[in-house]
């Protein structure tokens, strides 16, 4: 494009008084060049050089407005794959919400069954227990008499209790002397409760090591299932991270029976036990979490929100020829 078209007329006050002839020959100059440090005579010589040498200008130069326009469509039809994906979201969320309703009914029935077992009188623990039958007696109150084997004590940890770090004390209960003529294994595992971390050494809690015959009352519990994120226990090092009932029973030559000793919640008694190193037993109650109502609300809310989004997308028609615009492909 000719550069003389973008030049502006310069006032006569800008040029020197004695250069009248120069003013007549070059009456045009770029306004931006007025702020340049170069003198007006230099700018005029450069302008004359451009006019005398048109080859300095690129003959192939084209501006944006010189490029040919291309017609494009601004809004086409809805993408079928995107609509299918968006339609799957409310359907999936609705199905998950219905599934959580079923889970809520199952969990409520399970808690009611466990609470019914808690109000019954405790049963005496027989000499041998079939591990496969414990599932039908989960959360059943039982009692057993025997002697604690403190030499085989196991600490599972770390475990928190009211924000304090500590361990769960697992001690085998030997009951062979209470069943005369029974040659089978009568030892069971008893979870006595929680102790503070500084009471891990048995020498620091002599009052917590019960001597002689004891009667333990607690809850018969089904063995837990270990997940993939739980670290493996190290019995040879005395490191226990998860209550693996079968592994603990094999380590102590006991039955794979787990009894959790219970006590009534009492703040003063719990504080006294913590100081003395006596394990704090669990309260006789069902501690299963039941958050399925929140899950139901979450999934159905997500289904409603995604349904509204899908409706807003579908109700907006795809634009036709009115959506054509001029688009330059060369810049």
XYZ file of C-alpha atoms in Angstrom, residues 48-299:
252
model
C 11.885 11.135 -1.533
C 13.907 7.894 -1.578
C 10.715 5.850 -1.218
C 9.074 7.764 -4.040
C 12.085 7.385 -6.354
C 12.584 3.651 -5.551
C 9.170 1.958 -5.633
C 10.957 -1.401 -5.732
C 11.596 -1.078 -1.974
C 7.905 -1.800 -1.387
C 6.920 -5.492 -1.443
C 4.690 -5.957 -4.484
C 3.123 -9.081 -2.886
C 2.031 -7.259 0.247
C -1.700 -7.540 0.997
C -3.623 -6.116 3.886
C -6.269 -7.915 5.892
C -9.095 -6.259 3.993
C -7.607 -7.419 0.677
C -7.919 -11.119 1.597
C -10.909 -12.934 0.112
C -13.641 -13.622 2.686
C -14.922 -17.123 3.392
C -18.475 -17.912 4.419
C -18.702 -20.177 7.469
C -21.623 -21.436 9.545
C -21.551 -20.133 13.123
C -23.898 -22.721 14.601
C -24.491 -26.137 13.110
C -26.493 -29.095 14.349
C -26.014 -30.432 17.873
C -23.210 -32.956 18.259
C -24.818 -36.381 18.712
C -21.959 -37.802 20.786
C -22.060 -34.825 23.148
C -25.837 -35.078 23.525
C -25.575 -38.811 24.229
C -22.949 -38.243 26.911
C -24.981 -35.440 28.497
C -28.101 -37.623 28.447
C -26.295 -40.452 30.249
C -25.428 -38.237 33.223
C -28.953 -37.703 34.661
C -29.879 -41.339 33.957
C -26.774 -42.640 35.738
C -27.256 -40.295 38.696
C -30.912 -41.354 39.000
C -29.959 -45.046 39.004
C -27.337 -44.446 41.701
C -29.917 -42.563 43.764
C -32.315 -45.519 43.531
C -29.474 -47.857 44.525
C -28.768 -45.727 47.593
C -32.426 -46.038 48.586
C -31.982 -49.810 48.622
C -28.749 -49.434 50.595
C -30.539 -47.227 53.125
C -33.182 -49.882 53.693
C -30.540 -52.610 54.042
C -28.405 -50.589 56.478
C -31.402 -49.550 58.595
C -32.524 -53.159 58.880
C -28.995 -54.274 59.777
C -28.647 -51.663 62.529
C -32.066 -52.587 63.924
C -31.044 -56.264 64.031
C -27.801 -55.448 65.849
C -29.526 -53.182 68.336
C -32.017 -55.947 69.079
C -29.106 -58.234 69.975
C -27.652 -55.621 72.302
C -30.709 -55.515 74.557
C -30.620 -59.270 75.138
C -28.919 -60.871 78.117
C -25.282 -61.898 77.534
C -24.578 -65.489 76.546
C -21.745 -67.624 77.980
C -19.070 -68.253 75.383
C -18.790 -71.999 74.622
C -15.386 -73.762 74.657
C -15.072 -73.965 70.866
C -16.749 -71.606 68.413
C -17.324 -72.226 64.744
C -15.869 -69.156 62.930
C -18.455 -69.498 60.160
C -21.311 -69.120 62.685
C -20.045 -65.840 64.150
C -21.775 -63.895 61.371
C -25.162 -64.834 62.875
C -24.057 -63.597 66.320
C -22.377 -60.339 65.326
C -22.862 -57.671 68.057
C -24.180 -60.333 70.422
C -23.343 -59.732 74.063
C -21.261 -62.583 75.561
C -19.140 -63.211 78.627
C -16.173 -65.481 79.239
C -13.982 -66.411 82.208
C -10.276 -67.114 82.099
C -6.770 -65.724 82.502
C -5.169 -63.064 80.338
C -1.946 -64.053 78.584
C -0.142 -60.717 78.900
C 3.009 -62.298 77.542
C 1.226 -62.609 74.169
C -0.226 -59.103 74.211
C -0.506 -57.303 70.829
C -0.842 -53.553 70.231
C -2.657 -52.354 67.120
C -1.857 -48.824 66.141
C -1.719 -46.043 65.799
C -5.311 -45.454 66.934
C -6.909 -42.167 67.986
C -9.180 -41.697 70.986
C -10.624 -38.210 71.576
C -7.758 -36.777 69.530
C -5.017 -38.597 71.451
C -2.673 -41.102 69.828
C -2.466 -44.608 71.219
C -3.028 -48.321 70.636
C -5.683 -51.015 70.890
C -4.689 -53.731 73.362
C -5.382 -57.288 72.194
C -4.788 -60.028 74.782
C -5.534 -63.766 74.459
C -7.895 -65.114 77.146
C -7.052 -68.685 78.178
C -10.106 -70.616 79.451
C -8.917 -74.220 79.556
C -9.111 -74.422 83.379
C -12.840 -73.660 83.271
C -13.714 -76.581 80.980
C -12.535 -79.825 82.551
C -12.166 -82.766 80.236
C -12.019 -80.534 77.141
C -8.822 -81.094 75.241
C -9.542 -78.543 72.510
C -8.291 -74.995 72.153
C -10.417 -72.665 74.295
C -8.338 -69.472 74.014
C -10.016 -66.459 72.362
C -8.824 -62.977 71.457
C -10.091 -60.091 73.571
C -9.839 -56.469 72.497
C -9.514 -54.852 75.907
C -9.655 -51.257 74.631
C -7.473 -48.208 74.052
C -4.356 -47.044 75.885
C -2.230 -43.928 75.392
C 0.949 -44.069 73.347
C 3.175 -43.426 76.366
C 1.680 -46.507 78.074
C 2.777 -48.959 75.399
C 5.460 -50.423 77.661
C 3.899 -52.875 80.133
C 6.236 -51.644 82.887
C 4.537 -48.227 82.745
C 1.056 -49.681 83.440
C 1.219 -52.386 86.112
C -2.381 -51.690 87.129
C -3.528 -52.464 83.600
C -2.147 -56.013 83.701
C -4.932 -57.911 85.443
C -3.779 -61.010 87.335
C -5.694 -64.202 88.090
C -9.181 -65.168 86.951
C -11.211 -62.480 85.235
C -14.680 -62.315 83.729
C -14.822 -60.458 80.447
C -18.102 -59.139 79.107
C -18.193 -57.780 75.598
C -19.476 -58.028 72.059
C -18.808 -60.949 69.768
C -17.698 -59.431 66.462
C -17.272 -60.767 62.958
C -13.711 -60.495 61.558
C -13.028 -57.391 59.459
C -12.053 -57.400 55.823
C -8.744 -55.831 54.939
C -8.584 -53.356 52.049
C -5.725 -52.819 49.620
C -4.546 -49.599 51.313
C -3.917 -51.144 54.735
C -0.255 -52.009 55.361
C 0.651 -55.590 56.134
C 1.221 -56.620 59.743
C 4.685 -57.636 60.906
C 4.190 -60.177 63.705
C 7.911 -60.946 63.941
C 8.571 -57.284 64.807
C 5.497 -56.871 67.004
C 4.013 -54.326 64.579
C 0.250 -54.641 64.078
C -1.631 -52.170 61.894
C -4.879 -54.010 61.239
C -6.927 -56.446 63.394
C -6.471 -59.498 61.186
C -8.223 -62.026 63.424
C -6.979 -65.103 61.597
C -3.371 -63.914 61.539
C -3.480 -62.963 65.232
C -5.069 -66.260 66.167
C -2.343 -68.171 64.352
C 0.349 -66.033 65.990
C -0.968 -66.694 69.532
C -2.317 -70.224 68.961
C -5.876 -69.091 69.680
C -9.286 -69.505 68.121
C -10.241 -67.014 65.420
C -12.786 -65.447 67.778
C -12.818 -61.724 68.498
C -14.501 -60.291 71.602
C -14.567 -56.535 72.264
C -14.674 -55.711 75.964
C -17.300 -53.077 76.792
C -17.777 -50.467 79.487
C -20.315 -47.762 80.175
C -19.165 -44.334 78.959
C -17.897 -42.338 81.918
C -15.580 -39.348 81.537
C -14.019 -39.548 85.014
C -13.499 -43.289 84.769
C -11.936 -42.933 81.319
C -9.558 -40.254 82.597
C -8.562 -42.420 85.566
C -7.950 -45.403 83.290
C -5.822 -43.315 80.929
C -3.554 -42.203 83.784
C -3.178 -45.731 85.169
C -2.770 -47.401 81.782
C -5.935 -49.486 82.088
C -7.491 -50.061 78.642
C -10.653 -48.071 77.912
C -13.307 -50.419 76.551
C -15.807 -49.506 73.872
C -19.417 -48.539 74.724
C -22.050 -51.259 74.158
C -23.615 -49.704 71.087
C -23.767 -50.106 67.321
C -21.211 -47.866 65.640
C -22.118 -48.458 61.991
C -22.234 -45.353 59.820
C -25.456 -44.680 57.951
C -24.911 -41.794 55.490
C -27.102 -43.144 52.702
C -29.677 -40.373 53.145
C -27.051 -37.802 52.201
C -26.013 -39.920 49.218
C -29.638 -40.110 48.046
C -29.986 -36.329 48.168
C -26.658 -35.865 46.355
C -27.404 -38.232 43.469
